[in-house]
Amino acid sequence: GGNDGLNTIIPYGDDRYYQLRNRIAIPEADVIQIGKVQGLHSALEPLEKLFGEGEMTILNSVGYPNPNRSHFRSMDIWHSASSADQYWDDGWLGRYLDHACTGCAQPHNAIETDDSLSLALKGKTLNGLAMRNSEALARSAHDPFLQASANHHPADPASDLGYLYKTLTGTMSSAEYLLEQVGRTPNPTGFPVNDLGRQLQLVSKLILAGAETSVFYVSMTGFDTHVRQQPAHQRLLQQYAEAVAALRNTLTAAGQWDNTLVMTFSEFGRRAEDNAGAGTDHGKANNLFLMGGDLRKPGIFNASPNLGKLDDGDLNWEIDFRRVYATILNKWLKVDDAAILGQQFDLLPLV
């Protein structure tokens, strides 16, 4: 929904922040100070320990050239890793599955904890799998019609019918596999009782079970805070921080946190100045978080946004988000980032 980055990582040490936001600025006394200029929103207190122990990197002013303020279009750009003037029908992680992920022929190698699959996990030949509940997925896979359809092999595997057959049989196989994996491990405890908490509990359960999944994609909504932003934003940030902290604690106890990299992004930030409704409108650049037990450069990665040099009231972008993707693909997933992103981006010292 376009999270307000300025009220998430707060430039409390910059007087211009308080001049721009006389309705919704977070008082300096309420900021968790993690640097001389910037600090965490108080609702992110569960993440303060991660930051202090070198398990969190904050990147400021992340975006892309010619940014788009439409939720849908900007999300497509982030999901596909295209330029603003390109329209791609496959996602950056889908292309990772297509071309580079060794042994990733099954849909469960990339899982989205939702009812539908985002563009990010759709490839040309391979897709990830959308799943909120392994039992419900298995029940659907055992539908008599689907079972009967799976027994009819199309004559031409390259045809549209062949593609559908491949998708069906792959989904059914993954459904059985995931049901077995989930059944092997009890539910991890300590997760908040909210939607994101349930998603990350499922993710941690599959990791602890040793599932053959390289990528998990989770999401939360509600950040389109045009009016009365403060109470809604406080609640959302608290839900986010508590769920991520629970994931970290669970995986740390299991010895898996060093093998995990968490990236949090939003399709755009909000405008630098608040509006008359005590909210914020669609903006451009935003902050991005990386978390894990093996970060190369934890802490605040780059300078706070320059509030004295705005782009028609918006924060200027400084780091192209595709540089972050390229770094993750190259350094974390160990694949050819340029082949997947379609061009070479300078890597960042992140992982």
Short mmCIF file of C-alpha atoms in Angstrom, two decimals:
data_model
loop_
_atom_site.label_atom_id
_atom_site.label_comp_id
_atom_site.label_asym_id
_atom_site.label_seq_id
_atom_site.Cartn_x
_atom_site.Cartn_y
_atom_site.Cartn_z
CA GLY A 1 0.00 0.00 0.00
CA GLY A 2 2.99 2.35 -0.05
CA ASN A 3 4.47 2.49 3.43
CA ASP A 4 5.45 5.88 4.84
CA GLY A 5 9.20 5.46 5.13
CA LEU A 6 9.77 8.85 6.76
CA ASN A 7 7.60 7.82 9.72
CA THR A 8 9.19 4.36 9.83
CA ILE A 9 12.87 5.31 9.86
CA ILE A 10 12.45 8.80 11.25
CA PRO A 11 14.96 11.62 10.52
CA TYR A 12 14.48 13.08 13.99
CA GLY A 13 17.80 14.93 13.73
CA ASP A 14 16.67 16.94 10.69
CA ASP A 15 14.56 20.00 11.58
CA ARG A 16 13.08 19.99 8.09
CA TYR A 17 11.20 16.78 8.93
CA TYR A 18 9.22 18.59 11.62
CA GLN A 19 8.64 21.58 9.35
CA LEU A 20 7.22 19.37 6.61
CA ARG A 21 5.03 17.32 8.94
CA ASN A 22 3.44 19.54 11.53
CA ARG A 23 0.44 17.17 11.81
CA ILE A 24 1.98 13.69 11.92
CA ALA A 25 5.67 14.06 12.80
CA ILE A 26 6.84 11.63 15.49
CA PRO A 27 8.23 13.56 18.48
CA GLU A 28 11.93 13.09 19.04
CA ALA A 29 11.24 11.74 22.54
CA ASP A 30 9.24 8.87 21.02
CA VAL A 31 11.90 7.81 18.50
CA ILE A 32 14.20 4.84 19.12
CA GLN A 33 17.47 6.53 18.22
CA ILE A 34 19.82 4.30 16.22
CA GLY A 35 21.95 7.06 14.71
CA LYS A 36 22.65 10.76 15.01
CA VAL A 37 19.96 11.64 12.46
CA GLN A 38 17.62 8.65 12.11
CA GLY A 39 15.69 6.40 14.46
CA LEU A 40 13.08 3.68 14.53
CA HIS A 41 9.37 4.28 15.03
CA SER A 42 8.53 3.13 18.56
CA ALA A 43 6.32 0.36 17.14
CA LEU A 44 9.48 -1.23 15.70
CA GLU A 45 10.90 -1.82 19.18
CA PRO A 46 10.93 -5.64 18.60
CA LEU A 47 13.49 -5.01 15.82
CA GLU A 48 15.79 -2.84 17.94
CA LYS A 49 17.63 -5.95 19.15
CA LEU A 50 18.22 -7.11 15.58
CA PHE A 51 19.66 -3.73 14.66
CA GLY A 52 21.84 -3.63 17.75
CA GLU A 53 23.21 -7.12 17.14
CA GLY A 54 24.14 -6.45 13.51
CA GLU A 55 21.25 -8.38 11.97
CA MET A 56 19.53 -5.53 10.11
CA THR A 57 20.55 -3.25 7.25
CA ILE A 58 18.51 -0.13 6.44
CA LEU A 59 18.82 1.27 2.93
CA ASN A 60 17.51 4.80 2.43
CA SER A 61 16.16 6.40 -0.75
CA VAL A 62 15.54 3.22 -2.75
CA GLY A 63 13.53 3.56 -5.97
CA TYR A 64 13.92 3.61 -9.74
CA PRO A 65 14.11 6.16 -12.60
CA ASN A 66 10.84 7.82 -13.68
CA PRO A 67 8.88 6.46 -10.70
CA ASN A 68 5.18 5.71 -10.99
CA ARG A 69 2.67 6.60 -8.24
CA SER A 70 0.12 3.93 -9.20
CA HIS A 71 0.01 1.07 -6.69
CA PHE A 72 -0.56 -1.50 -9.43
CA ARG A 73 1.95 -0.23 -11.97
CA SER A 74 4.69 0.41 -9.43
CA MET A 75 4.19 -3.04 -7.91
CA ASP A 76 4.47 -4.60 -11.38
CA ILE A 77 7.77 -2.76 -11.85
CA TRP A 78 9.08 -4.04 -8.53
CA HIS A 79 7.82 -7.57 -9.21
CA SER A 80 9.19 -7.83 -12.73
CA ALA A 81 12.34 -5.70 -12.22
CA SER A 82 11.54 -3.88 -15.45
CA SER A 83 12.21 -0.27 -16.27
CA ALA A 84 9.30 2.13 -15.84
CA ASP A 85 8.59 2.11 -19.59
CA GLN A 86 8.70 -1.68 -19.98
CA TYR A 87 5.82 -4.11 -19.48
CA TRP A 88 6.97 -7.64 -18.63
CA ASP A 89 4.75 -10.62 -17.92
CA ASP A 90 7.24 -12.57 -15.83
CA GLY A 91 8.82 -11.80 -12.47
CA TRP A 92 12.42 -11.60 -11.30
CA LEU A 93 12.03 -14.62 -9.01
CA GLY A 94 10.10 -16.50 -11.69
CA ARG A 95 13.03 -15.99 -14.03
CA TYR A 96 15.32 -17.22 -11.27
CA LEU A 97 13.29 -20.45 -11.21
CA ASP A 98 13.34 -20.65 -15.03
CA HIS A 99 17.03 -20.21 -15.62
CA ALA A 100 19.16 -20.58 -12.58
CA CYS A 101 17.65 -22.42 -9.64
CA THR A 102 19.28 -25.85 -9.64
CA GLY A 103 16.71 -28.57 -8.89
CA CYS A 104 13.81 -26.10 -8.76
CA ALA A 105 11.43 -27.87 -11.13
CA GLN A 106 8.64 -28.16 -8.55
CA PRO A 107 6.28 -25.27 -7.69
CA HIS A 108 7.06 -25.62 -3.98
CA ASN A 109 10.60 -24.36 -4.61
CA ALA A 110 9.13 -20.83 -4.30
CA ILE A 111 6.07 -20.32 -2.10
CA GLU A 112 3.82 -17.31 -1.65
CA THR A 113 1.67 -17.46 1.46
CA ASP A 114 -1.45 -16.16 -0.24
CA ASP A 115 -4.43 -17.33 -2.28
CA SER A 116 -3.01 -16.08 -5.58
CA LEU A 117 0.47 -15.87 -7.05
CA SER A 118 2.18 -12.52 -7.49
CA LEU A 119 3.93 -11.57 -10.71
CA ALA A 120 7.27 -11.77 -8.90
CA LEU A 121 7.07 -15.58 -8.75
CA LYS A 122 5.80 -16.17 -12.28
CA GLY A 123 8.30 -17.38 -14.87
CA LYS A 124 8.03 -18.29 -18.52
CA THR A 125 8.21 -22.04 -17.88
CA LEU A 126 8.17 -22.37 -14.08
CA ASN A 127 6.03 -20.71 -11.43
CA GLY A 128 6.05 -20.61 -7.68
CA LEU A 129 3.11 -21.85 -5.63
CA ALA A 130 0.51 -19.80 -3.75
CA MET A 131 -0.54 -21.49 -0.51
CA ARG A 132 -2.09 -20.20 2.68
CA ASN A 133 -2.78 -23.62 4.18
CA SER A 134 -1.23 -26.95 3.25
CA GLU A 135 -4.29 -28.97 4.26
CA ALA A 136 -6.62 -26.87 2.09
CA LEU A 137 -4.21 -27.12 -0.83
CA ALA A 138 -4.06 -30.91 -0.47
CA ARG A 139 -7.86 -31.14 -0.35
CA SER A 140 -8.10 -29.13 -3.56
CA ALA A 141 -5.50 -31.33 -5.22
CA HIS A 142 -7.58 -34.42 -4.38
CA ASP A 143 -10.63 -33.05 -6.19
CA PRO A 144 -11.96 -35.94 -8.37
CA PHE A 145 -12.05 -33.80 -11.52
CA LEU A 146 -8.44 -32.71 -11.06
CA GLN A 147 -7.38 -36.26 -10.30
CA ALA A 148 -9.04 -37.47 -13.49
CA SER A 149 -7.54 -34.62 -15.52
CA ALA A 150 -4.06 -35.49 -14.29
CA ASN A 151 -4.36 -38.94 -15.86
CA HIS A 152 -4.86 -37.56 -19.39
CA HIS A 153 -1.51 -36.69 -20.93
CA PRO A 154 -1.72 -34.19 -23.81
CA ALA A 155 -0.24 -35.27 -27.10
CA ASP A 156 1.91 -32.14 -27.39
CA PRO A 157 3.71 -31.17 -24.14
CA ALA A 158 4.59 -27.78 -25.66
CA SER A 159 0.96 -26.85 -26.34
CA ASP A 160 -1.23 -24.69 -24.09
CA LEU A 161 -2.91 -27.87 -22.89
CA GLY A 162 0.50 -29.37 -22.20
CA TYR A 163 1.43 -26.31 -20.10
CA LEU A 164 -1.78 -26.64 -18.09
CA TYR A 165 -1.13 -30.34 -17.56
CA LYS A 166 2.38 -29.63 -16.35
CA THR A 167 1.07 -26.98 -13.97
CA LEU A 168 -1.63 -29.29 -12.64
CA THR A 169 0.63 -32.25 -12.03
CA GLY A 170 3.31 -30.06 -10.48
CA THR A 171 0.80 -28.47 -8.12
CA MET A 172 -0.60 -31.84 -7.07
CA SER A 173 2.87 -33.18 -6.40
CA SER A 174 3.81 -30.09 -4.38
CA ALA A 175 0.55 -30.28 -2.40
CA GLU A 176 1.38 -33.82 -1.26
CA TYR A 177 4.97 -32.89 -0.51
CA LEU A 178 4.07 -29.80 1.55
CA LEU A 179 1.38 -31.60 3.51
CA GLU A 180 3.97 -34.20 4.47
CA GLN A 181 6.53 -31.55 5.43
CA VAL A 182 4.09 -29.56 7.55
CA GLY A 183 2.99 -32.73 9.32
CA ARG A 184 6.55 -33.47 10.40
CA THR A 185 6.96 -30.34 12.52
CA PRO A 186 4.81 -28.84 15.30
CA ASN A 187 3.71 -25.23 14.98
CA PRO A 188 6.45 -22.87 16.21
CA THR A 189 5.30 -20.70 19.09
CA GLY A 190 5.68 -17.01 19.87
CA PHE A 191 4.12 -15.64 16.70
CA PRO A 192 1.50 -12.87 16.97
CA VAL A 193 -2.09 -13.78 16.17
CA ASN A 194 -2.49 -11.73 13.01
CA ASP A 195 -2.26 -12.40 9.30
CA LEU A 196 1.46 -11.70 8.93
CA GLY A 197 2.20 -13.69 12.08
CA ARG A 198 0.38 -16.70 10.62
CA GLN A 199 2.24 -16.36 7.32
CA LEU A 200 5.65 -16.24 8.96
CA GLN A 201 4.73 -19.07 11.31
CA LEU A 202 4.04 -21.22 8.24
CA VAL A 203 7.33 -20.10 6.67
CA SER A 204 9.29 -21.00 9.80
CA LYS A 205 7.53 -24.36 10.05
CA LEU A 206 8.53 -25.29 6.51
CA ILE A 207 12.11 -24.13 7.08
CA LEU A 208 12.36 -26.20 10.26
CA ALA A 209 10.92 -29.19 8.40
CA GLY A 210 13.69 -28.91 5.80
CA ALA A 211 11.37 -28.13 2.90
CA GLU A 212 13.04 -27.77 -0.50
CA THR A 213 12.02 -24.13 -0.83
CA SER A 214 14.48 -21.41 -1.86
CA VAL A 215 12.14 -18.41 -1.70
CA PHE A 216 9.19 -17.49 0.52
CA TYR A 217 7.08 -14.45 -0.37
CA VAL A 218 4.77 -12.92 2.25
CA SER A 219 2.85 -9.66 2.26
CA MET A 220 0.67 -7.37 4.35
CA THR A 221 -1.67 -4.59 3.30
CA GLY A 222 -3.20 -1.44 4.79
CA PHE A 223 -0.39 1.08 4.29
CA ASP A 224 -2.27 3.45 1.97
CA THR A 225 -2.63 5.99 4.77
CA HIS A 226 -4.17 9.07 3.16
CA VAL A 227 -6.07 10.12 6.30
CA ARG A 228 -5.53 9.72 10.05
CA GLN A 229 -2.28 7.92 9.42
CA GLN A 230 -0.76 7.72 12.88
CA PRO A 231 -2.96 5.11 14.64
CA ALA A 232 -3.14 2.82 11.61
CA HIS A 233 0.57 3.12 10.92
CA GLN A 234 1.43 2.40 14.56
CA ARG A 235 -0.68 -0.76 14.48
CA LEU A 236 0.73 -2.01 11.17
CA LEU A 237 4.35 -1.42 12.11
CA GLN A 238 3.84 -3.21 15.41
CA GLN A 239 2.29 -6.22 13.68
CA TYR A 240 5.17 -6.29 11.21
CA ALA A 241 7.90 -5.96 13.83
CA GLU A 242 6.44 -8.57 16.18
CA ALA A 243 6.02 -11.12 13.39
CA VAL A 244 9.53 -10.62 11.98
CA ALA A 245 11.07 -10.76 15.46
CA ALA A 246 9.24 -14.04 16.11
CA LEU A 247 10.62 -15.44 12.85
CA ARG A 248 14.12 -14.38 13.82
CA ASN A 249 13.85 -15.88 17.31
CA THR A 250 12.49 -19.18 15.98
CA LEU A 251 15.16 -19.56 13.30
CA THR A 252 17.95 -18.44 15.63
CA ALA A 253 16.98 -21.13 18.14
CA ALA A 254 17.01 -23.70 15.32
CA GLY A 255 20.39 -22.58 13.98
CA GLN A 256 18.85 -21.40 10.69
CA TRP A 257 19.03 -17.61 10.98
CA ASP A 258 22.47 -17.37 9.38
CA ASN A 259 21.04 -19.23 6.37
CA THR A 260 18.13 -16.80 6.04
CA LEU A 261 17.86 -13.42 4.32
CA VAL A 262 14.72 -11.33 4.81
CA MET A 263 13.99 -8.41 2.49
CA THR A 264 11.15 -5.96 3.17
CA PHE A 265 10.03 -3.47 0.52
CA SER A 266 7.05 -1.34 -0.43
CA GLU A 267 6.15 -0.27 -3.96
CA PHE A 268 6.73 3.42 -3.16
CA GLY A 269 6.98 5.77 -0.22
CA ARG A 270 4.80 8.77 0.70
CA ARG A 271 5.19 12.46 -0.02
CA ALA A 272 7.51 14.38 2.26
CA GLU A 273 4.79 16.75 3.47
CA ASP A 274 1.69 15.55 5.27
CA ASN A 275 -1.76 16.41 3.93
CA ALA A 276 -4.79 18.16 5.41
CA GLY A 277 -6.27 14.82 6.47
CA ALA A 278 -3.37 14.07 8.83
CA GLY A 279 -2.10 11.49 6.39
CA THR A 280 0.26 11.24 3.45
CA ASP A 281 -0.20 10.83 -0.29
CA HIS A 282 1.63 8.62 -2.79
CA GLY A 283 5.31 9.43 -3.14
CA LYS A 284 8.43 7.99 -4.70
CA ALA A 285 11.61 6.77 -2.95
CA ASN A 286 11.45 4.72 0.23
CA ASN A 287 13.55 2.73 2.65
CA LEU A 288 14.20 -1.01 2.32
CA PHE A 289 15.26 -3.47 5.02
CA LEU A 290 17.47 -6.55 4.90
CA MET A 291 17.64 -8.84 7.92
CA GLY A 292 19.56 -12.01 8.67
CA GLY A 293 22.42 -13.48 10.61
CA ASP A 294 25.07 -13.04 7.92
CA LEU A 295 24.92 -9.45 6.68
CA ARG A 296 28.03 -7.85 5.23
CA LYS A 297 27.21 -4.25 6.19
CA PRO A 298 24.60 -4.06 8.97
CA GLY A 299 23.30 -0.76 10.28
CA ILE A 300 22.24 2.30 8.30
CA PHE A 301 23.70 1.73 4.85
CA ASN A 302 23.54 5.25 3.40
CA ALA A 303 22.66 8.80 4.36
CA SER A 304 19.22 9.90 5.44
CA PRO A 305 17.03 11.32 2.63
CA ASN A 306 17.88 14.92 1.75
CA LEU A 307 14.75 16.84 2.81
CA GLY A 308 16.24 20.05 1.47
CA LYS A 309 16.37 18.70 -2.08
CA LEU A 310 12.99 17.23 -2.96
CA ASP A 311 11.65 16.20 -6.35
CA ASP A 312 8.40 18.19 -6.60
CA GLY A 313 7.64 17.38 -2.97
CA ASP A 314 8.93 13.79 -3.11
CA LEU A 315 12.06 12.11 -1.84
CA ASN A 316 14.67 11.57 -4.53
CA TRP A 317 15.76 8.01 -5.19
CA GLU A 318 19.47 7.25 -4.88
CA ILE A 319 19.66 3.43 -5.01
CA ASP A 320 17.98 1.59 -7.87
CA PHE A 321 16.11 -1.34 -6.31
CA ARG A 322 17.45 -3.60 -9.05
CA ARG A 323 20.94 -3.17 -7.59
CA VAL A 324 19.57 -4.82 -4.43
CA TYR A 325 18.01 -7.61 -6.50
CA ALA A 326 21.25 -8.10 -8.42
CA THR A 327 23.21 -8.36 -5.19
CA ILE A 328 20.81 -10.91 -3.71
CA LEU A 329 20.81 -12.99 -6.89
CA ASN A 330 24.59 -12.91 -7.26
CA LYS A 331 25.82 -13.07 -3.69
CA TRP A 332 23.03 -14.91 -1.86
CA LEU A 333 21.38 -17.15 -4.46
CA LYS A 334 24.67 -17.59 -6.36
CA VAL A 335 23.32 -17.11 -9.88
CA ASP A 336 23.97 -14.89 -12.90
CA ASP A 337 22.12 -11.72 -11.94
CA ALA A 338 22.54 -10.03 -15.35
CA ALA A 339 20.95 -12.99 -17.16
CA ILE A 340 17.89 -12.78 -14.91
CA LEU A 341 17.54 -8.98 -14.76
CA GLY A 342 18.33 -8.42 -18.43
CA GLN A 343 21.23 -6.05 -17.78
CA GLN A 344 24.20 -5.54 -15.47
CA PHE A 345 23.70 -3.56 -12.27
CA ASP A 346 26.47 -2.55 -9.89
CA LEU A 347 26.39 -4.77 -6.82
CA LEU A 348 26.16 -3.44 -3.28
CA PRO A 349 28.16 -4.66 -0.26
CA LEU A 350 25.13 -6.11 1.51
CA VAL A 351 25.57 -9.90 1.78
#
